[in-house]
XYZ file of C-alpha atoms in Angstrom:
293
model
C 0.229 -0.153 0.104
C 1.367 3.539 -0.816
C 1.858 6.443 1.869
C 1.061 9.808 0.591
C 4.789 12.148 1.071
C 4.174 14.251 3.886
C 6.205 16.700 2.247
C 4.038 18.359 0.104
C 3.914 22.579 -1.479
C 0.983 24.635 -2.285
C 0.903 25.336 -5.934
C -1.801 29.001 -6.690
C -2.238 28.324 -10.968
C -4.042 29.591 -13.356
C -3.396 28.264 -16.960
C -1.304 31.760 -17.251
C 2.477 31.611 -18.101
C 2.312 33.286 -14.848
C 0.945 30.004 -13.058
C 3.516 27.986 -15.162
C 6.282 30.094 -13.534
C 4.872 28.770 -9.884
C 5.081 25.125 -11.854
C 8.710 25.528 -12.319
C 9.240 26.850 -9.287
C 7.327 23.618 -7.185
C 8.902 21.455 -8.912
C 12.361 22.597 -8.955
C 12.232 22.698 -4.758
C 10.211 19.425 -5.220
C 13.308 18.049 -6.909
C 15.834 18.454 -4.529
C 13.927 17.901 -1.546
C 11.596 15.366 -2.710
C 8.168 16.979 -1.855
C 5.314 16.415 -3.114
C 3.498 18.785 -5.560
C -0.448 20.259 -4.646
C -1.654 22.550 -8.117
C -4.548 24.058 -6.538
C -6.996 26.301 -8.918
C -10.111 28.353 -6.495
C -12.690 28.555 -8.791
C -15.509 31.381 -6.964
C -19.405 30.259 -6.502
C -21.305 32.415 -8.494
C -24.314 33.631 -6.455
C -27.624 32.320 -6.954
C -29.999 35.052 -8.812
C -33.196 32.715 -9.298
C -31.882 31.220 -13.209
C -32.747 27.653 -14.076
C -28.918 25.529 -14.366
C -27.181 27.479 -12.456
C -25.113 24.036 -10.403
C -24.622 23.124 -13.990
C -22.613 26.597 -14.958
C -20.795 25.498 -11.401
C -19.966 22.275 -13.118
C -18.950 23.919 -16.136
C -15.969 26.020 -14.576
C -14.836 23.668 -12.208
C -14.519 20.840 -14.972
C -12.780 23.863 -17.137
C -10.484 24.550 -14.318
C -9.631 20.830 -14.030
C -8.456 20.524 -17.661
C -6.373 24.049 -16.828
C -5.074 22.005 -13.683
C -4.145 18.937 -16.057
C -2.423 21.015 -18.284
C 0.378 22.427 -15.931
C 0.516 18.994 -13.937
C 1.610 17.905 -17.114
C 4.132 20.349 -17.087
C 5.664 18.564 -13.960
C 8.868 16.339 -14.673
C 8.906 12.800 -14.708
C 10.058 11.608 -10.746
C 7.757 14.230 -8.732
C 4.404 13.287 -7.284
C 1.650 16.021 -7.913
C -1.928 16.224 -7.230
C -4.641 18.641 -8.700
C -7.580 20.108 -6.866
C -10.383 22.091 -7.480
C -11.650 24.573 -4.482
C -14.435 26.519 -4.572
C -14.286 29.990 -2.122
C -15.556 34.016 -2.433
C -11.012 34.169 -2.391
C -8.241 32.949 -3.755
C -6.367 33.853 -1.838
C -8.412 32.098 0.892
C -9.384 29.175 -0.896
C -5.770 28.755 -1.908
C -4.388 28.738 2.381
C -6.999 26.672 3.129
C -6.310 23.347 1.022
C -2.608 24.267 1.619
C -3.045 24.186 6.181
C -5.624 20.766 5.130
C -2.629 19.188 3.034
C -0.442 20.341 5.732
C 1.592 21.631 2.799
C 5.005 23.754 3.481
C 5.216 26.140 1.826
C 2.676 28.213 -1.362
C 4.259 28.235 -4.226
C 3.106 31.188 -6.645
C 3.950 33.242 -9.696
C 3.639 37.234 -10.255
C 2.025 38.818 -13.145
C 2.430 38.388 -16.768
C 2.515 42.694 -17.365
C 6.213 42.526 -15.138
C 9.970 42.653 -16.218
C 11.164 39.707 -17.663
C 13.037 37.615 -15.057
C 11.889 40.400 -12.644
C 8.967 40.216 -9.357
C 6.019 41.752 -10.031
C 2.652 41.483 -7.543
C -0.627 40.671 -8.801
C -3.409 40.234 -5.878
C -3.324 36.995 -4.734
C 0.676 37.150 -4.370
C 0.017 40.293 -2.541
C -2.448 39.030 -0.340
C -0.535 36.165 0.122
C 2.889 38.661 1.255
C 0.366 40.042 4.412
C -2.008 37.170 5.455
C -0.150 33.337 4.953
C 0.511 31.615 7.403
C 3.365 29.414 5.519
C 6.208 30.487 3.250
C 5.362 32.181 0.351
C 7.922 31.500 -2.657
C 7.255 33.668 -4.881
C 8.350 33.022 -8.748
C 9.760 35.735 -11.361
C 8.350 36.548 -14.399
C 9.369 34.045 -16.781
C 11.146 31.944 -14.636
C 8.937 28.492 -16.746
C 11.549 29.364 -19.368
C 15.378 28.697 -18.124
C 16.975 25.923 -18.406
C 18.251 23.008 -16.667
C 17.934 24.416 -13.492
C 19.351 22.993 -10.519
C 18.539 24.805 -7.516
C 22.529 25.030 -5.565
C 22.503 27.993 -3.837
C 20.438 29.031 -0.641
C 20.956 33.179 0.585
C 19.398 34.103 3.561
C 19.213 37.978 4.491
C 19.947 37.843 7.594
C 18.543 41.209 9.383
C 20.660 43.394 11.724
C 18.345 44.154 14.034
C 17.204 41.914 16.829
C 13.443 42.855 16.013
C 13.001 42.154 12.486
C 11.849 38.363 11.934
C 14.642 35.891 11.630
C 13.943 33.647 8.183
C 17.931 31.496 9.254
C 15.996 28.733 11.389
C 14.094 28.194 7.874
C 17.110 28.043 6.272
C 19.243 26.035 7.833
C 16.402 23.203 7.333
C 15.644 24.277 4.035
C 19.120 23.895 3.132
C 19.919 20.469 5.288
C 16.906 19.490 3.544
C 17.961 20.499 -0.435
C 21.520 19.205 0.298
C 22.277 22.530 -0.706
C 24.887 25.324 -0.293
C 24.459 28.944 2.718
C 24.861 32.100 1.508
C 24.521 34.376 4.457
C 24.055 38.151 3.121
C 23.730 41.428 5.414
C 22.781 45.125 3.192
C 24.961 47.584 4.125
C 23.629 51.301 3.153
C 23.380 55.004 4.499
C 21.335 55.893 2.189
C 23.502 58.998 0.645
C 23.771 58.972 -3.112
C 26.710 61.435 -2.976
C 28.620 60.528 -0.427
C 31.758 62.509 1.164
C 34.873 60.694 2.762
C 33.347 60.537 6.027
C 30.461 58.872 5.364
C 32.499 56.154 2.446
C 34.503 55.763 6.240
C 31.369 54.842 8.156
C 29.705 52.441 5.543
C 33.572 50.633 5.580
C 32.526 50.269 9.260
C 29.799 49.172 9.220
C 30.692 46.795 6.122
C 33.309 45.332 8.760
C 30.167 45.023 11.230
C 28.299 43.118 9.094
C 31.221 40.708 7.315
C 31.842 40.114 11.644
C 27.559 39.544 12.101
C 27.790 37.235 9.275
C 31.210 35.233 10.417
C 29.929 35.383 13.791
C 26.661 33.795 13.196
C 28.392 31.264 10.658
C 29.723 29.716 13.774
C 27.077 29.059 15.680
C 24.677 27.182 12.585
C 25.199 23.695 14.188
C 25.376 21.567 10.393
C 26.819 20.023 8.018
C 26.716 22.652 5.188
C 28.716 25.319 3.226
C 28.041 27.844 4.071
C 29.849 31.423 2.406
C 28.940 35.197 3.651
C 28.307 38.071 1.691
C 27.951 41.550 1.935
C 26.750 43.632 -0.208
C 27.178 47.514 -0.084
C 26.483 50.679 -1.479
C 25.647 54.626 -1.728
C 21.608 53.801 -1.966
C 20.717 49.894 -0.269
C 18.885 49.865 -4.679
C 22.661 49.978 -5.563
C 23.657 47.264 -2.826
C 20.916 45.395 -4.006
C 22.151 45.750 -8.329
C 25.548 44.743 -7.202
C 24.680 41.132 -6.252
C 25.781 37.992 -8.406
C 23.010 35.935 -9.015
C 22.213 33.124 -11.590
C 19.320 30.397 -12.591
C 20.493 27.856 -9.439
C 20.031 31.156 -6.827
C 16.903 31.109 -4.654
C 16.720 33.687 -1.709
C 14.614 33.481 1.770
C 13.813 37.399 3.675
C 11.831 37.279 6.798
C 9.064 39.044 7.584
C 8.657 42.733 8.178
C 7.893 43.686 12.313
C 5.179 44.827 12.055
C 3.723 40.891 10.781
C 2.480 39.375 14.004
C 3.631 36.138 14.601
C 3.419 33.177 12.191
C 2.258 35.605 9.488
C 3.801 36.235 6.563
C 4.433 40.297 6.356
C 6.113 41.714 3.127
C 8.218 44.593 5.309
C 10.228 47.159 2.964
C 13.870 45.510 3.161
C 11.941 42.574 1.796
C 10.051 44.083 -0.245
C 13.496 46.187 -2.154
C 15.157 42.839 -2.452
C 11.423 41.372 -4.987
C 12.389 44.615 -6.514
C 16.158 43.796 -7.511
C 17.016 40.446 -7.743
C 15.960 37.959 -10.471
C 16.428 34.240 -7.858
C 13.038 33.383 -6.727
C 12.603 35.145 -3.403
C 10.648 32.352 -0.373
C 8.944 35.139 2.253
C 8.985 33.799 5.838
C 6.441 34.189 8.301
C 7.683 35.476 11.471
C 8.255 32.969 14.613
C 9.052 30.161 11.876
C 11.665 27.749 13.666
C 11.785 25.137 10.065
């Protein structure tokens, strides 16, 4: 008798290029972690207006959603378990979260929108709502991720917070890297937010870089895991410049914590994470506050 894989990823799906981007990211993660995929399409109910045929019309909508999911599942590589789920809910986001929680998923994965810059992140309604409400980590695929070929995730970059009040994605990231058997890179961002810095400001920034590097080295020394861990300090006159200086390739993925305004065990997109989304070409996982694994 076969048993269901308890390691599951929930993928919000529509028959669009961004829907395929989400499937591609979920497949890349599943290939490294052994996870199974739940492809989920949420159908909004039609209010009863007294006219006959409503039940049949809803059935047609659900059948259409099932056909879309079948198309999405066809893009999942062989060897990865995939299940399709059609659910009815007024809200796509709430329906997606409900199914993810019922299945015991460890992450929700979606694509962005189809009108942003290629290889960049553009948030739509569903991804924005998830980034301010999800009780589990949210994985975001950049536009065009499905077009990348031979992606094998081999590096997880962790945006290490510099303030104790900030949400720390490191515990989750260590568990993810161990499960996926990939390298870990600890990242700190340093910026004075002064476009035309003078010598004194540059000296202050140099000091901040040294402090940040020391913090990362200390963090690495305290990681109790058999992982290949690198450290990187990205600096610039502005945070955007620091982010623009970072090197990425097709096999990278990033994890960031939630903003300090968010509640425990919920994702909340903070300003630093939002700017990382703006500049990176890599997929991003936003981790809820208080997540330990």
